[in-house]
Short mmCIF file of C-alpha atoms (C1' of nucleotides) in Angstrom, two decimals:
data_model
loop_
_atom_site.label_atom_id
_atom_site.label_comp_id
_atom_site.label_asym_id
_atom_site.label_seq_id
_atom_site.Cartn_x
_atom_site.Cartn_y
_atom_site.Cartn_z
CA MET A 26 0.00 0.00 0.00
CA LYS A 27 1.74 3.10 -1.27
CA LYS A 28 1.72 6.15 0.96
CA GLN A 29 -0.49 8.92 -0.36
CA PRO A 30 1.32 12.19 -1.03
CA THR A 31 0.87 14.64 1.85
CA ARG A 32 -0.94 17.30 -0.15
CA GLU A 33 -3.52 14.84 -1.49
CA LYS A 34 -4.06 13.29 1.91
CA LEU A 35 -4.68 16.76 3.39
CA LEU A 36 -7.23 17.60 0.72
CA ASP A 37 -9.09 14.32 1.31
CA ILE A 38 -9.28 14.75 5.08
CA THR A 39 -10.15 18.43 4.74
CA PHE A 40 -13.11 17.51 2.56
CA GLU A 41 -14.37 14.99 5.11
CA GLU A 42 -14.00 17.31 8.07
CA VAL A 43 -15.41 20.44 6.45
CA TYR A 44 -18.30 18.49 4.92
CA ILE A 45 -19.49 17.27 8.31
CA HIS A 46 -18.50 20.10 10.65
CA GLY A 47 -18.43 23.12 8.35
CA TYR A 48 -15.56 25.54 7.80
CA ASN A 49 -15.57 27.44 11.07
CA ALA A 50 -16.02 24.39 13.29
CA THR A 51 -13.11 22.58 11.65
CA SER A 52 -9.72 23.29 13.19
CA VAL A 53 -6.42 22.94 11.39
CA ASP A 54 -5.15 20.78 14.24
CA ALA A 55 -8.08 18.39 13.87
CA ILE A 56 -7.31 17.97 10.18
CA LEU A 57 -3.62 17.43 10.86
CA LYS A 58 -4.29 14.89 13.59
CA LYS A 59 -6.72 12.90 11.46
CA ALA A 60 -4.41 13.05 8.46
CA GLY A 61 -1.34 12.22 10.53
CA VAL A 62 0.49 15.12 8.98
CA PRO A 63 2.71 17.54 10.93
CA LYS A 64 2.01 21.24 10.89
CA GLY A 65 5.11 22.21 8.98
CA SER A 66 4.09 19.99 6.07
CA MET A 67 0.72 21.62 5.82
CA TYR A 68 2.11 25.14 5.90
CA HIS A 69 4.64 24.11 3.32
CA HIS A 70 1.88 23.12 0.90
CA PHE A 71 -0.68 25.78 1.81
CA LYS A 72 -0.50 29.38 2.99
CA GLY A 73 -3.10 28.78 5.68
CA LYS A 74 -6.43 27.25 6.59
CA LYS A 75 -8.38 29.27 4.07
CA GLU A 76 -6.02 28.40 1.21
CA LEU A 77 -6.27 24.73 2.16
CA VAL A 78 -10.05 24.75 2.10
CA LEU A 79 -10.22 26.80 -1.11
CA ALA A 80 -7.90 24.23 -2.74
CA MET A 81 -10.06 21.41 -1.37
CA VAL A 82 -13.14 23.03 -2.87
CA GLN A 83 -11.55 23.17 -6.30
CA GLU A 84 -9.72 19.89 -6.30
CA ARG A 85 -12.12 17.66 -4.38
CA LEU A 86 -15.56 19.24 -4.05
CA PHE A 87 -15.97 20.51 -7.61
CA PRO A 88 -14.93 17.21 -9.23
CA LYS A 89 -17.38 15.37 -6.98
CA MET A 90 -20.17 17.71 -8.09
CA ASP A 91 -19.26 17.14 -11.72
CA MET A 92 -19.53 13.41 -11.18
CA PHE A 93 -23.20 13.77 -10.32
CA PHE A 94 -24.21 16.33 -12.88
CA LYS A 95 -22.87 15.18 -16.19
CA TYR A 96 -24.87 17.65 -18.31
CA GLU A 97 -25.04 15.18 -21.11
CA VAL A 98 -27.74 12.91 -22.45
CA LYS A 99 -27.06 9.28 -23.23
CA GLU A 100 -27.75 8.24 -26.81
CA GLY A 101 -31.37 7.28 -27.24
CA SER A 102 -32.33 8.78 -23.90
CA SER A 103 -34.44 11.87 -23.33
CA VAL A 104 -33.36 14.93 -21.32
CA TYR A 105 -36.19 14.22 -18.92
CA ASP A 106 -35.01 10.66 -18.31
CA SER A 107 -31.48 11.90 -17.92
CA LEU A 108 -32.49 14.33 -15.17
CA LYS A 109 -34.64 11.67 -13.56
CA PHE A 110 -31.68 9.31 -13.54
CA THR A 111 -29.49 11.94 -11.91
CA LEU A 112 -32.01 12.39 -9.09
CA LEU A 113 -32.18 8.62 -8.65
CA THR A 114 -28.40 8.45 -8.42
CA VAL A 115 -28.39 11.23 -5.83
CA SER A 116 -31.06 9.44 -3.82
CA ARG A 117 -28.89 6.33 -3.68
CA ASN A 118 -25.92 8.21 -2.24
CA LYS A 119 -26.20 7.80 1.51
CA MET A 120 -23.80 10.61 2.40
CA LEU A 121 -25.59 13.10 0.13
CA VAL A 122 -29.01 12.17 1.47
CA THR A 123 -27.84 12.27 5.08
CA TYR A 124 -25.56 15.29 5.15
CA GLY A 125 -26.79 17.26 2.17
CA CYS A 126 -24.85 18.82 -0.67
CA PRO A 127 -21.35 19.84 0.48
CA LEU A 128 -21.25 22.73 -2.01
CA TYR A 129 -24.58 24.12 -0.90
CA ARG A 130 -23.82 23.72 2.80
CA LEU A 131 -20.54 25.59 2.45
CA MET A 132 -22.32 28.29 0.48
CA VAL A 133 -24.95 28.66 3.20
CA GLU A 134 -22.26 28.93 5.86
CA LEU A 135 -19.84 31.29 4.13
CA SER A 136 -21.29 33.13 1.14
CA ALA A 137 -22.86 35.92 3.18
CA THR A 138 -19.61 36.90 4.88
CA ASP A 139 -16.66 35.77 2.75
CA LYS A 140 -16.17 37.23 -0.70
CA GLU A 141 -13.60 34.72 -1.89
CA PHE A 142 -15.61 31.67 -0.89
CA ASP A 143 -18.74 33.26 -2.31
CA ALA A 144 -17.04 33.97 -5.63
CA LEU A 145 -15.77 30.41 -5.91
CA LEU A 146 -18.95 28.66 -4.79
CA SER A 147 -21.37 30.92 -6.64
CA THR A 148 -19.43 30.51 -9.85
CA LYS A 149 -19.75 26.75 -9.58
CA ALA A 150 -23.44 27.02 -8.71
CA THR A 151 -23.99 29.19 -11.76
CA GLN A 152 -22.02 26.77 -13.91
CA MET A 153 -24.18 23.88 -12.72
CA LYS A 154 -27.36 25.86 -13.34
CA ASP A 155 -26.11 26.74 -16.81
CA GLY A 156 -25.40 23.07 -17.44
CA ILE A 157 -28.98 22.18 -16.64
CA THR A 158 -30.20 25.10 -18.74
CA SER A 159 -28.24 23.78 -21.72
CA LEU A 160 -29.71 20.36 -21.20
CA LEU A 161 -33.24 21.78 -21.17
CA GLN A 162 -32.48 23.91 -24.20
CA SER A 163 -31.24 20.92 -26.12
CA GLY A 164 -34.49 19.25 -25.15
CA GLN A 165 -36.35 22.22 -26.56
CA ALA A 166 -34.32 22.08 -29.78
CA SER A 167 -35.10 18.41 -30.23
CA GLY A 168 -38.79 19.00 -29.61
CA GLU A 169 -38.89 17.24 -26.25
CA PHE A 170 -39.99 20.40 -24.40
CA ILE A 171 -42.29 23.20 -25.52
CA ASP A 172 -40.86 26.67 -26.07
CA ALA A 173 -42.86 28.07 -23.16
CA LEU A 174 -40.39 26.42 -20.78
CA ASP A 175 -38.20 29.12 -19.23
CA THR A 176 -35.09 26.95 -19.24
CA ASP A 177 -32.89 29.20 -17.13
CA THR A 178 -35.43 29.81 -14.39
CA PHE A 179 -36.48 26.18 -14.28
CA ALA A 180 -32.83 25.08 -14.06
CA ALA A 181 -32.24 27.43 -11.11
CA TYR A 182 -35.45 26.24 -9.47
CA MET A 183 -34.51 22.60 -9.89
CA LEU A 184 -31.00 23.05 -8.52
CA ASN A 185 -32.04 25.14 -5.53
CA ALA A 186 -35.02 22.98 -4.68
CA VAL A 187 -32.93 19.80 -4.79
CA TRP A 188 -30.32 21.44 -2.58
CA GLY A 189 -33.01 22.53 -0.17
CA ILE A 190 -34.55 19.08 0.09
CA LEU A 191 -31.14 17.39 0.39
CA SER A 192 -29.63 19.69 2.97
CA VAL A 193 -32.24 19.66 5.73
CA SER A 194 -31.30 18.11 9.03
CA PRO A 195 -30.05 14.49 8.85
CA SER A 196 -32.81 13.63 11.31
CA LEU A 197 -35.42 14.65 8.72
CA SER A 198 -33.65 13.13 5.70
CA SER A 199 -34.10 9.83 3.97
CA SER A 200 -33.62 8.47 0.51
CA LYS A 201 -37.33 7.79 0.19
CA GLN A 202 -38.32 11.28 1.29
CA PHE A 203 -35.84 12.82 -1.12
CA LEU A 204 -37.22 10.82 -4.03
CA LYS A 205 -40.83 11.57 -3.22
CA GLN A 206 -40.22 15.28 -2.81
CA SER A 207 -37.91 15.73 -5.78
CA ASN A 208 -40.48 13.90 -7.86
CA TYR A 209 -42.65 17.01 -7.78
CA ILE A 210 -39.90 18.81 -9.67
CA LEU A 211 -39.92 16.16 -12.38
CA LYS A 212 -43.70 16.20 -12.44
CA GLU A 213 -43.61 19.92 -13.07
CA LEU A 214 -41.03 19.48 -15.82
CA LYS A 215 -43.25 16.86 -17.45
CA THR A 216 -45.84 19.62 -17.87
CA TYR A 217 -43.58 21.08 -20.53
CA LYS A 218 -43.04 17.80 -22.33
CA LEU A 219 -44.48 17.23 -25.79
CA ASP A 220 -44.08 13.52 -26.53
CA MET B 27 -36.42 56.25 25.10
CA LYS B 28 -36.62 53.54 27.72
CA LYS B 29 -33.62 51.27 28.11
CA GLN B 30 -34.25 47.76 26.91
CA PRO B 31 -33.76 45.06 29.55
CA THR B 32 -30.36 43.40 29.21
CA ARG B 33 -31.66 39.94 28.50
CA GLU B 34 -33.93 41.15 25.69
CA LYS B 35 -31.18 43.28 24.19
CA LEU B 36 -28.83 40.28 24.19
CA LEU B 37 -31.39 38.10 22.43
CA ASP B 38 -31.97 40.76 19.76
CA ILE B 39 -28.27 41.26 19.02
CA THR B 40 -27.60 37.51 19.14
CA PHE B 41 -30.24 36.97 16.47
CA GLU B 42 -28.67 39.59 14.20
CA GLU B 43 -25.14 38.29 14.61
CA VAL B 44 -25.92 34.60 14.31
CA TYR B 45 -28.22 35.19 11.34
CA ILE B 46 -25.47 36.83 9.33
CA HIS B 47 -22.33 35.07 10.56
CA GLY B 48 -23.64 31.73 11.77
CA TYR B 49 -23.18 30.17 15.20
CA ASN B 50 -19.52 29.24 15.08
CA ALA B 51 -18.33 32.47 13.52
CA THR B 52 -20.12 34.58 16.12
CA SER B 53 -18.09 35.28 19.26
CA VAL B 54 -19.58 36.08 22.64
CA ASP B 55 -17.36 39.16 22.81
CA ALA B 56 -18.72 40.45 19.51
CA ILE B 57 -22.29 40.13 20.78
CA LEU B 58 -21.43 41.85 24.06
CA LYS B 59 -19.63 44.68 22.32
CA LYS B 60 -22.49 45.30 19.88
CA ALA B 61 -25.07 45.08 22.64
CA GLY B 62 -23.03 47.23 25.00
CA VAL B 63 -23.48 44.65 27.74
CA PRO B 64 -20.69 43.55 30.10
CA LYS B 65 -19.71 39.91 30.35
CA GLY B 66 -20.95 39.41 33.88
CA SER B 67 -24.45 40.42 32.89
CA MET B 68 -24.56 37.91 30.10
CA TYR B 69 -23.30 35.06 32.25
CA HIS B 70 -25.81 36.06 34.89
CA HIS B 71 -28.69 35.61 32.44
CA PHE B 72 -27.30 32.65 30.48
CA LYS B 73 -25.11 29.68 31.34
CA GLY B 74 -22.99 30.19 28.24
CA LYS B 75 -22.91 30.89 24.53
CA LYS B 76 -24.92 27.83 23.62
CA GLU B 77 -27.67 28.59 26.15
CA LEU B 78 -27.84 32.15 24.85
CA VAL B 79 -28.29 31.05 21.27
CA LEU B 80 -30.76 28.30 22.17
CA ALA B 81 -32.82 30.90 24.02
CA MET B 82 -32.55 33.25 21.03
CA VAL B 83 -33.83 30.51 18.76
CA GLN B 84 -36.89 29.95 20.89
CA GLU B 85 -37.65 33.53 21.84
CA ARG B 86 -36.71 35.39 18.66
CA LEU B 87 -36.28 33.03 15.72
CA PHE B 88 -39.35 30.85 16.25
CA PRO B 89 -41.74 33.79 16.72
CA LYS B 90 -40.38 35.36 13.55
CA MET B 91 -41.02 32.14 11.66
CA ASP B 92 -44.56 32.01 13.01
CA MET B 93 -45.13 35.52 11.73
CA PHE B 94 -44.58 34.36 8.17
CA PHE B 95 -46.39 31.06 8.27
CA LYS B 96 -49.75 31.71 9.85
CA TYR B 97 -51.24 28.32 8.92
CA GLU B 98 -54.64 29.86 8.63
CA VAL B 99 -56.83 30.86 5.73
CA LYS B 100 -58.56 34.22 5.62
CA GLU B 101 -62.35 34.11 5.32
CA GLY B 102 -63.38 33.84 1.71
CA SER B 103 -59.84 33.00 0.59
CA SER B 104 -58.63 29.67 -0.74
CA VAL B 105 -55.75 27.65 0.69
CA TYR B 106 -53.93 28.08 -2.60
CA ASP B 107 -54.26 31.87 -2.47
CA SER B 108 -53.18 31.83 1.15
CA LEU B 109 -49.96 29.99 0.29
CA LYS B 110 -49.41 32.23 -2.70
CA PHE B 111 -49.77 35.27 -0.47
CA THR B 112 -47.25 33.86 2.00
CA LEU B 113 -44.70 33.43 -0.80
CA LEU B 114 -45.37 36.97 -1.96
CA THR B 115 -44.82 38.26 1.56
CA VAL B 116 -41.56 36.34 1.80
CA SER B 117 -40.42 37.74 -1.55
CA ARG B 118 -40.95 41.26 -0.28
CA ASN B 119 -38.75 40.74 2.78
CA LYS B 120 -35.33 41.96 1.75
CA MET B 121 -33.42 40.26 4.57
CA LEU B 122 -35.05 36.89 3.90
CA VAL B 123 -34.39 37.11 0.18
CA THR B 124 -30.80 38.24 0.68
CA TYR B 125 -29.64 36.11 3.59
CA GLY B 126 -32.06 33.21 3.43
CA CYS B 127 -34.10 31.61 6.17
CA PRO B 128 -32.37 31.96 9.56
CA LEU B 129 -33.89 28.70 10.80
CA TYR B 130 -32.77 26.74 7.79
CA ARG B 131 -29.28 28.24 7.75
CA LEU B 132 -28.75 27.37 11.40
CA MET B 133 -30.04 23.86 10.73
CA VAL B 134 -27.59 23.45 7.83
CA GLU B 135 -24.72 24.62 10.01
CA LEU B 136 -25.45 22.71 13.20
CA SER B 137 -27.91 19.86 12.79
CA ALA B 138 -25.33 17.34 11.64
CA THR B 139 -23.10 17.77 14.68
CA ASP B 140 -25.15 19.13 17.57
CA LYS B 141 -27.97 17.06 19.01
CA GLU B 142 -29.57 19.82 21.04
CA PHE B 143 -29.69 22.31 18.20
CA ASP B 144 -30.91 19.59 15.86
CA ALA B 145 -33.70 18.59 18.23
CA LEU B 146 -34.86 22.17 18.61
CA LEU B 147 -34.61 23.17 14.95
CA SER B 148 -35.96 19.92 13.53
CA THR B 149 -38.95 20.06 15.84
CA LYS B 150 -39.80 23.51 14.55
CA ALA B 151 -39.26 22.42 10.96
CA THR B 152 -41.60 19.50 11.49
CA GLN B 153 -44.14 21.77 13.14
CA MET B 154 -44.05 24.13 10.17
CA LYS B 155 -44.41 21.24 7.74
CA ASP B 156 -47.34 19.90 9.75
CA GLY B 157 -48.90 23.35 9.62
CA ILE B 158 -48.76 23.35 5.84
CA THR B 159 -50.05 19.78 5.79
CA SER B 160 -53.07 20.82 7.85
CA LEU B 161 -53.69 23.70 5.50
CA LEU B 162 -53.62 21.38 2.49
CA GLN B 163 -55.83 18.88 4.27
CA SER B 164 -58.39 21.53 5.05
CA GLY B 165 -58.27 22.38 1.35
CA GLN B 166 -58.94 18.75 0.57
CA ALA B 167 -61.83 18.66 3.03
CA SER B 168 -63.40 21.71 1.46
CA GLY B 169 -63.03 20.26 -2.03
CA GLU B 170 -60.32 22.70 -3.12
CA PHE B 171 -57.77 19.93 -3.72
CA ILE B 172 -58.26 16.42 -5.03
CA ASP B 173 -57.64 13.46 -2.73
CA ALA B 174 -54.67 12.33 -4.79
CA LEU B 175 -52.64 15.15 -3.25
CA ASP B 176 -50.17 13.65 -0.77
CA THR B 177 -50.47 16.55 1.66
CA ASP B 178 -47.60 15.61 3.97
CA THR B 179 -45.07 15.00 1.20
CA PHE B 180 -46.11 18.10 -0.71
CA ALA B 181 -45.86 20.20 2.45
CA ALA B 182 -42.31 18.94 3.07
CA TYR B 183 -41.41 19.53 -0.55
CA MET B 184 -42.77 23.06 -0.49
CA LEU B 185 -40.99 23.98 2.73
CA ASN B 186 -37.63 22.50 1.74
CA ALA B 187 -37.75 23.86 -1.79
CA VAL B 188 -38.56 27.37 -0.57
CA TRP B 189 -35.72 27.15 1.94
CA GLY B 190 -33.39 25.97 -0.78
CA ILE B 191 -34.28 28.79 -3.16
CA LEU B 192 -34.18 31.35 -0.38
CA SER B 193 -30.89 30.35 1.19
CA VAL B 194 -28.53 30.32 -1.78
CA SER B 195 -25.72 32.83 -1.87
CA PRO B 196 -26.80 36.50 -1.55
CA SER B 197 -24.98 37.11 -4.81
CA LEU B 198 -27.42 34.78 -6.60
CA SER B 199 -30.54 35.95 -4.76
CA SER B 200 -33.19 38.45 -5.70
CA SER B 201 -36.82 38.98 -4.98
CA LYS B 202 -37.71 38.47 -8.63
CA GLN B 203 -35.74 35.23 -8.88
CA PHE B 204 -37.35 33.90 -5.71
CA LEU B 205 -40.83 34.64 -7.02
CA LYS B 206 -40.20 33.12 -10.43
CA GLN B 207 -38.70 29.96 -8.99
CA SER B 208 -41.16 29.46 -6.15
CA ASN B 209 -43.92 29.91 -8.70
CA TYR B 210 -43.17 26.42 -10.00
CA ILE B 211 -44.17 25.07 -6.60
CA LEU B 212 -47.52 26.85 -6.81
CA LYS B 213 -47.96 25.73 -10.38
CA GLU B 214 -47.48 22.14 -9.27
CA LEU B 215 -49.96 22.61 -6.45
CA LYS B 216 -52.47 24.00 -8.93
CA THR B 217 -52.35 20.60 -10.64
CA TYR B 218 -54.25 19.24 -7.66
CA LYS B 219 -56.84 21.97 -7.64
CA LEU B 220 -60.43 21.23 -8.55
CA ASP B 221 -62.13 24.59 -8.99
"C1'" DC C 15 29.14 11.00 -3.36
"C1'" DT C 16 27.41 15.47 -2.53
"C1'" DA C 17 25.02 19.62 -2.79
"C1'" DT C 18 20.50 21.63 -3.33
"C1'" DG C 19 15.90 22.21 -2.75
"C1'" DA C 20 11.68 19.98 -1.29
"C1'" DC C 21 9.53 18.31 2.50
"C1'" DT C 22 8.96 16.85 7.45
"C1'" DA C 23 8.89 17.62 12.32
"C1'" DG C 24 7.02 19.62 16.17
"C1'" DA C 25 8.09 23.05 19.70
"C1'" DC C 26 6.82 27.63 20.13
"C1'" DT C 27 4.08 32.20 19.79
"C1'" DA C 28 0.42 35.51 19.61
"C1'" DA C 29 -4.20 36.21 19.43
"C1'" DA C 30 -8.81 35.05 20.21
"C1'" DT C 31 -11.98 32.47 22.65
"C1'" DA C 32 -15.36 30.96 26.25
"C1'" DG C 33 -15.85 31.18 30.71
"C1'" DT C 34 -14.76 32.65 35.99
"C1'" DC C 35 -14.41 35.52 39.82
"C1'" DT C 36 -15.06 39.15 43.07
"C1'" DA C 37 -16.47 43.56 44.08
"C1'" DA C 38 -19.68 47.24 43.24
"C1'" DT C 39 -24.22 48.87 42.53
"C1'" DA C 40 -29.02 48.99 41.78
"C1'" DT C 41 -33.69 47.45 43.08
"C1'" DG C 42 -37.49 46.23 45.68
"C1'" DA C 43 -39.69 44.32 49.93
"C1'" DA C 44 -40.27 44.83 54.89
"C1'" DT D 16 -34.20 53.25 55.90
"C1'" DT D 17 -32.35 48.72 55.72
"C1'" DC D 18 -31.51 44.43 54.12
"C1'" DA D 19 -31.46 40.75 50.69
"C1'" DT D 20 -31.29 39.76 46.20
"C1'" DA D 21 -30.65 40.74 41.36
"C1'" DT D 22 -27.75 42.71 38.29
"C1'" DT D 23 -23.68 45.05 36.52
"C1'" DA D 24 -18.83 45.58 35.84
"C1'" DG D 25 -14.74 44.17 33.86
"C1'" DA D 26 -10.23 42.26 35.07
"C1'" DC D 27 -8.56 37.78 34.93
"C1'" DT D 28 -7.80 32.72 33.49
"C1'" DA D 29 -7.42 28.56 30.82
"C1'" DT D 30 -7.82 26.75 26.46
"C1'" DT D 31 -7.90 26.63 21.78
"C1'" DT D 32 -6.79 28.66 17.68
"C1'" DA D 33 -4.03 29.81 13.46
"C1'" DG D 34 0.24 30.53 12.26
"C1'" DT D 35 5.77 30.81 12.77
"C1'" DC D 36 10.26 29.16 13.21
"C1'" DT D 37 14.31 26.47 12.97
"C1'" DA D 38 16.42 22.24 12.63
"C1'" DG D 39 16.34 18.11 10.55
"C1'" DT D 40 15.57 14.52 6.76
"C1'" DC D 41 14.80 12.95 2.24
"C1'" DA D 42 15.13 12.73 -2.78
"C1'" DT D 43 17.53 13.59 -6.68
"C1'" DA D 44 20.39 15.97 -10.21
"C1'" DG D 45 25.10 16.64 -11.27
#
DNA sequence: CTATGACTAGACTAAATAGTCTAATATGAA
DNA sequence: TTCATATTAGACTATTTAGTCTAGTCATAG
């Protein structure tokens, strides 16, 4: 078993800790202890706590988000089915269902008070929304959805609503509840379907 | 201008600070400084920071939430119109639109790691959901909605979706966006309307 | 091999933090 | 007024925090 490079190990542990506890409740020492990395190593690789977490967001969090939202439709599959499949995949991810979306939770904690985090997280949120918009637009172009569908607004609604449902307290979350609730979003989208 | 009792002043300032910065990023000293209250007074009224914020949640946050969701229908008004009016009222509240729902944001920050906060906040969330459920049920009883409407699931969906739309980054929030997005929830509800 | 730069190691520091303590003062009941 | 209690006042403490520093080790290019 090859030893993982220090920087990568730090990013992995930082993701885990910040996901569960949030940015402010996560201490550098806790990360270092869990990662088994001495302080000097961390401050060699990163300027400080904030730099570490910003790097984690870009190198761990964003790729994870991209894994879920592929923004592409499988051959022979409709946009609607593609979005439905994404929601199903999300519902099967225990961590997501239990602890919510790590991007959204960080945004809720930090966007109001930290410009740099807000810039980074909001940009990704916008990119994801735009991805869904494109998907819906392609569905419009292919005749799957009627022109009356406001693709950009619906994409924002879908993203925010899913985040809202996902990120409630773990004690109120379950895979079944997520599926049932997010189904209303799909049902609404179906309203704009032609075939 | 009569001087506000210390305890009340502390609760007011604590709400403001925790709403914007969150629990962990708010220091006791910051609250005391802003409130102009010495430390001894605070620790006379509250056992500690956590007790102070728990009291704030019950005595300031919860009442504010109840102001928005009245769970009652005005004479001669439909349940649907009542919910629509609530969303309109929310959309006109600049703080809510900008900084999101204070209950939800606190839940996102703390519910995963703090049992006491989770118990308190989740109970209120459930109570609010149950309030909407009752409203929808009364609509069913009066023939406004068809029986196929799963009142409890729709209530949860509505609450969580609104929270999700409301609590995104301030840089992505606006009254107009909130209204347009939350309109999809109403549109879905309309699907179950009879008259 | 050896010199250089990358990385590790962890003791140490300065600041912020929540919380304590004791004395002073206000308030209200007898 | 007087006494007991509630409240104010803020200096002080213990702990945790992020971050610094210097000495050491490791890898590798020459």
